[in-house]
Amino acid sequence: MIPKRHYTLLILFLLGISFYAEAQVGAMGRRRIVPQTQTAPAKTEPMTAEELVEAEMPKLLESIDFSEFEQAILKSILTKYVQQRIEIQILQLSPEKTREAYEQINLSQDEELKASLPEDKYEALKAYRERGGKKAKTKKRKKKKGT
């Protein structure tokens, strides 16, 4: 009978030690053995000229009412000159040459827009660009309180 009692005590002793050992390790026993590496965020590709123009068109159309034909003309002209600006950035010219190239592109774009769009739409577009792409502010009339 004594040997059975010894086996029972031995089993209980081993179980107790295993719980004690697990408590000492803590959460380390449940961790992954292979360390997790930090994944670098995927680089976003720069937008193409078409994507840049597509992103700007809704704001532009909200501010100025263009017909479908005028929209197509405006989109093609803007895409052409945005592409030229992107190419200038890729070339990484000196600041002075970059500024000169941008000025030349802006002049060419203005001439082409002036020749392609009606005068009132061109002036509205010019005013829109001077405001930095924001809608024209309309003055709100304040109601006078009657006494």
PDB file of C-alpha atoms in Angstrom:
ATOM      1  CA  MET A   1       0.000   0.000   0.000  1.00  0.00           C
ATOM      2  CA  ILE A   2       2.834   2.321   0.680  1.00  0.00           C
ATOM      3  CA  PRO A   3       4.105   2.265  -2.891  1.00  0.00           C
ATOM      4  CA  LYS A   4       0.677   3.349  -4.222  1.00  0.00           C
ATOM      5  CA  ARG A   5       0.673   6.178  -1.775  1.00  0.00           C
ATOM      6  CA  HIS A   6       4.158   7.205  -2.901  1.00  0.00           C
ATOM      7  CA  TYR A   7       3.063   7.238  -6.551  1.00  0.00           C
ATOM      8  CA  THR A   8       0.058   9.398  -5.733  1.00  0.00           C
ATOM      9  CA  LEU A   9       2.178  11.839  -3.755  1.00  0.00           C
ATOM     10  CA  LEU A  10       4.799  11.874  -6.487  1.00  0.00           C
ATOM     11  CA  ILE A  11       2.180  12.671  -9.149  1.00  0.00           C
ATOM     12  CA  LEU A  12       0.658  15.434  -7.022  1.00  0.00           C
ATOM     13  CA  PHE A  13       4.118  16.836  -6.317  1.00  0.00           C
ATOM     14  CA  LEU A  14       4.994  16.909 -10.036  1.00  0.00           C
ATOM     15  CA  LEU A  15       1.698  18.597 -10.905  1.00  0.00           C
ATOM     16  CA  GLY A  16       2.308  21.231  -8.259  1.00  0.00           C
ATOM     17  CA  ILE A  17       5.805  21.914  -9.533  1.00  0.00           C
ATOM     18  CA  SER A  18       4.593  22.211 -13.135  1.00  0.00           C
ATOM     19  CA  PHE A  19       2.003  24.851 -12.138  1.00  0.00           C
ATOM     20  CA  TYR A  20       4.664  26.672 -10.141  1.00  0.00           C
ATOM     21  CA  ALA A  21       7.081  26.581 -13.096  1.00  0.00           C
ATOM     22  CA  GLU A  22       4.382  27.908 -15.459  1.00  0.00           C
ATOM     23  CA  ALA A  23       3.670  30.771 -13.073  1.00  0.00           C
ATOM     24  CA  GLN A  24       7.361  31.712 -13.053  1.00  0.00           C
ATOM     25  CA  VAL A  25       7.527  31.833 -16.852  1.00  0.00           C
ATOM     26  CA  GLY A  26       4.364  33.896 -17.075  1.00  0.00           C
ATOM     27  CA  ALA A  27       3.188  34.820 -20.536  1.00  0.00           C
ATOM     28  CA  MET A  28       6.534  33.881 -22.027  1.00  0.00           C
ATOM     29  CA  GLY A  29       5.404  30.286 -22.326  1.00  0.00           C
ATOM     30  CA  ARG A  30       2.587  31.279 -24.650  1.00  0.00           C
ATOM     31  CA  ARG A  31       4.611  33.553 -26.898  1.00  0.00           C
ATOM     32  CA  ARG A  32       5.629  32.716 -30.392  1.00  0.00           C
ATOM     33  CA  ILE A  33       9.150  31.478 -30.764  1.00  0.00           C
ATOM     34  CA  VAL A  34       9.673  33.323 -34.063  1.00  0.00           C
ATOM     35  CA  PRO A  35       9.877  37.062 -33.448  1.00  0.00           C
ATOM     36  CA  GLN A  36       7.499  39.245 -35.411  1.00  0.00           C
ATOM     37  CA  THR A  37       9.239  41.634 -37.742  1.00  0.00           C
ATOM     38  CA  GLN A  38       8.064  45.150 -38.281  1.00  0.00           C
ATOM     39  CA  THR A  39       6.637  45.413 -41.763  1.00  0.00           C
ATOM     40  CA  ALA A  40       7.373  48.672 -43.475  1.00  0.00           C
ATOM     41  CA  PRO A  41       4.254  50.435 -44.742  1.00  0.00           C
ATOM     42  CA  ALA A  42       3.815  49.989 -48.442  1.00  0.00           C
ATOM     43  CA  LYS A  43       4.931  53.045 -50.353  1.00  0.00           C
ATOM     44  CA  THR A  44       2.094  54.758 -52.116  1.00  0.00           C
ATOM     45  CA  GLU A  45       2.705  55.360 -55.759  1.00  0.00           C
ATOM     46  CA  PRO A  46       2.596  59.016 -56.791  1.00  0.00           C
ATOM     47  CA  MET A  47      -0.585  59.965 -58.575  1.00  0.00           C
ATOM     48  CA  THR A  48      -0.532  60.267 -62.350  1.00  0.00           C
ATOM     49  CA  ALA A  49      -1.549  63.449 -64.154  1.00  0.00           C
ATOM     50  CA  GLU A  50      -4.943  61.940 -65.019  1.00  0.00           C
ATOM     51  CA  GLU A  51      -5.580  60.988 -61.387  1.00  0.00           C
ATOM     52  CA  LEU A  52      -4.621  64.462 -60.156  1.00  0.00           C
ATOM     53  CA  VAL A  53      -6.966  66.125 -62.646  1.00  0.00           C
ATOM     54  CA  GLU A  54      -9.773  63.658 -61.819  1.00  0.00           C
ATOM     55  CA  ALA A  55      -9.375  64.493 -58.126  1.00  0.00           C
ATOM     56  CA  GLU A  56      -9.561  68.248 -58.781  1.00  0.00           C
ATOM     57  CA  MET A  57     -12.424  68.249 -61.312  1.00  0.00           C
ATOM     58  CA  PRO A  58     -15.349  67.773 -58.857  1.00  0.00           C
ATOM     59  CA  LYS A  59     -14.263  70.814 -56.824  1.00  0.00           C
ATOM     60  CA  LEU A  60     -13.782  72.819 -60.001  1.00  0.00           C
ATOM     61  CA  LEU A  61     -17.161  71.808 -61.419  1.00  0.00           C
ATOM     62  CA  GLU A  62     -18.825  72.617 -58.113  1.00  0.00           C
ATOM     63  CA  SER A  63     -17.461  76.146 -58.285  1.00  0.00           C
ATOM     64  CA  ILE A  64     -17.890  76.814 -62.023  1.00  0.00           C
ATOM     65  CA  ASP A  65     -20.623  75.452 -64.290  1.00  0.00           C
ATOM     66  CA  PHE A  66     -19.035  73.954 -67.419  1.00  0.00           C
ATOM     67  CA  SER A  67     -20.819  72.170 -70.263  1.00  0.00           C
ATOM     68  CA  GLU A  68     -19.776  68.611 -71.141  1.00  0.00           C
ATOM     69  CA  PHE A  69     -17.728  69.864 -74.091  1.00  0.00           C
ATOM     70  CA  GLU A  70     -15.979  72.490 -71.967  1.00  0.00           C
ATOM     71  CA  GLN A  71     -15.282  69.867 -69.295  1.00  0.00           C
ATOM     72  CA  ALA A  72     -13.605  67.617 -71.860  1.00  0.00           C
ATOM     73  CA  ILE A  73     -11.480  70.495 -73.170  1.00  0.00           C
ATOM     74  CA  LEU A  74     -10.539  71.606 -69.660  1.00  0.00           C
ATOM     75  CA  LYS A  75      -9.664  68.072 -68.579  1.00  0.00           C
ATOM     76  CA  SER A  76      -7.416  67.444 -71.597  1.00  0.00           C
ATOM     77  CA  ILE A  77      -5.599  70.781 -71.227  1.00  0.00           C
ATOM     78  CA  LEU A  78      -5.086  70.376 -67.478  1.00  0.00           C
ATOM     79  CA  THR A  79      -3.876  66.784 -67.900  1.00  0.00           C
ATOM     80  CA  LYS A  80      -1.369  67.859 -70.549  1.00  0.00           C
ATOM     81  CA  TYR A  81       0.166  70.585 -68.398  1.00  0.00           C
ATOM     82  CA  VAL A  82       0.076  68.620 -65.132  1.00  0.00           C
ATOM     83  CA  GLN A  83       2.028  65.905 -66.951  1.00  0.00           C
ATOM     84  CA  GLN A  84       4.614  68.503 -67.989  1.00  0.00           C
ATOM     85  CA  ARG A  85       4.934  69.691 -64.374  1.00  0.00           C
ATOM     86  CA  ILE A  86       5.456  66.105 -63.208  1.00  0.00           C
ATOM     87  CA  GLU A  87       8.181  65.646 -65.818  1.00  0.00           C
ATOM     88  CA  ILE A  88       9.928  68.813 -64.570  1.00  0.00           C
ATOM     89  CA  GLN A  89       9.859  67.430 -61.019  1.00  0.00           C
ATOM     90  CA  ILE A  90      11.338  64.130 -62.203  1.00  0.00           C
ATOM     91  CA  LEU A  91      14.222  65.940 -63.936  1.00  0.00           C
ATOM     92  CA  GLN A  92      15.204  67.619 -60.639  1.00  0.00           C
ATOM     93  CA  LEU A  93      16.562  70.760 -62.253  1.00  0.00           C
ATOM     94  CA  SER A  94      18.107  73.622 -60.322  1.00  0.00           C
ATOM     95  CA  PRO A  95      15.553  75.793 -58.492  1.00  0.00           C
ATOM     96  CA  GLU A  96      15.984  78.649 -60.966  1.00  0.00           C
ATOM     97  CA  LYS A  97      15.469  76.455 -64.034  1.00  0.00           C
ATOM     98  CA  THR A  98      12.524  74.726 -62.370  1.00  0.00           C
ATOM     99  CA  ARG A  99      10.880  78.090 -61.655  1.00  0.00           C
ATOM    100  CA  GLU A 100      11.452  79.230 -65.255  1.00  0.00           C
ATOM    101  CA  ALA A 101      10.020  75.987 -66.611  1.00  0.00           C
ATOM    102  CA  TYR A 102       6.932  76.297 -64.376  1.00  0.00           C
ATOM    103  CA  GLU A 103       6.407  79.900 -65.491  1.00  0.00           C
ATOM    104  CA  GLN A 104       6.611  78.817 -69.135  1.00  0.00           C
ATOM    105  CA  ILE A 105       4.165  75.966 -68.524  1.00  0.00           C
ATOM    106  CA  ASN A 106       1.751  78.331 -66.738  1.00  0.00           C
ATOM    107  CA  LEU A 107       1.885  80.843 -69.608  1.00  0.00           C
ATOM    108  CA  SER A 108       1.274  78.140 -72.206  1.00  0.00           C
ATOM    109  CA  GLN A 109      -1.593  76.699 -70.174  1.00  0.00           C
ATOM    110  CA  ASP A 110      -3.223  80.119 -69.739  1.00  0.00           C
ATOM    111  CA  GLU A 111      -2.949  80.850 -73.472  1.00  0.00           C
ATOM    112  CA  GLU A 112      -4.478  77.509 -74.407  1.00  0.00           C
ATOM    113  CA  LEU A 113      -7.291  77.842 -71.859  1.00  0.00           C
ATOM    114  CA  LYS A 114      -8.046  81.382 -73.032  1.00  0.00           C
ATOM    115  CA  ALA A 115      -8.210  80.225 -76.652  1.00  0.00           C
ATOM    116  CA  SER A 116     -10.347  77.158 -75.871  1.00  0.00           C
ATOM    117  CA  LEU A 117     -12.867  78.396 -73.288  1.00  0.00           C
ATOM    118  CA  PRO A 118     -15.469  81.175 -73.508  1.00  0.00           C
ATOM    119  CA  GLU A 119     -14.338  84.473 -71.986  1.00  0.00           C
ATOM    120  CA  ASP A 120     -16.649  84.312 -68.945  1.00  0.00           C
ATOM    121  CA  LYS A 121     -15.661  80.715 -68.115  1.00  0.00           C
ATOM    122  CA  TYR A 122     -11.971  81.547 -68.521  1.00  0.00           C
ATOM    123  CA  GLU A 123     -12.288  84.521 -66.160  1.00  0.00           C
ATOM    124  CA  ALA A 124     -14.187  82.386 -63.633  1.00  0.00           C
ATOM    125  CA  LEU A 125     -11.466  79.710 -63.836  1.00  0.00           C
ATOM    126  CA  LYS A 126      -8.763  82.344 -63.404  1.00  0.00           C
ATOM    127  CA  ALA A 127     -10.533  83.745 -60.324  1.00  0.00           C
ATOM    128  CA  TYR A 128     -10.955  80.199 -58.958  1.00  0.00           C
ATOM    129  CA  ARG A 129      -7.226  79.550 -59.304  1.00  0.00           C
ATOM    130  CA  GLU A 130      -6.350  82.881 -57.654  1.00  0.00           C
ATOM    131  CA  ARG A 131      -8.522  81.934 -54.668  1.00  0.00           C
ATOM    132  CA  GLY A 132      -6.514  78.734 -54.359  1.00  0.00           C
ATOM    133  CA  GLY A 133      -9.292  76.434 -55.530  1.00  0.00           C
ATOM    134  CA  LYS A 134     -11.932  77.663 -53.104  1.00  0.00           C
ATOM    135  CA  LYS A 135     -15.481  78.714 -53.840  1.00  0.00           C
ATOM    136  CA  ALA A 136     -16.314  82.377 -54.071  1.00  0.00           C
ATOM    137  CA  LYS A 137     -17.642  83.642 -50.789  1.00  0.00           C
ATOM    138  CA  THR A 138     -21.186  84.888 -50.852  1.00  0.00           C
ATOM    139  CA  LYS A 139     -22.147  87.557 -48.395  1.00  0.00           C
ATOM    140  CA  LYS A 140     -24.912  86.573 -46.038  1.00  0.00           C
ATOM    141  CA  ARG A 141     -27.427  89.223 -45.195  1.00  0.00           C
ATOM    142  CA  LYS A 142     -28.078  89.736 -41.558  1.00  0.00           C
ATOM    143  CA  LYS A 143     -31.681  90.065 -40.585  1.00  0.00           C
ATOM    144  CA  LYS A 144     -32.445  93.051 -38.453  1.00  0.00           C
ATOM    145  CA  LYS A 145     -34.401  92.369 -35.351  1.00  0.00           C
ATOM    146  CA  GLY A 146     -37.638  94.302 -35.230  1.00  0.00           C
ATOM    147  CA  THR A 147     -38.266  96.191 -32.019  1.00  0.00           C
TER     148      THR A 147
END
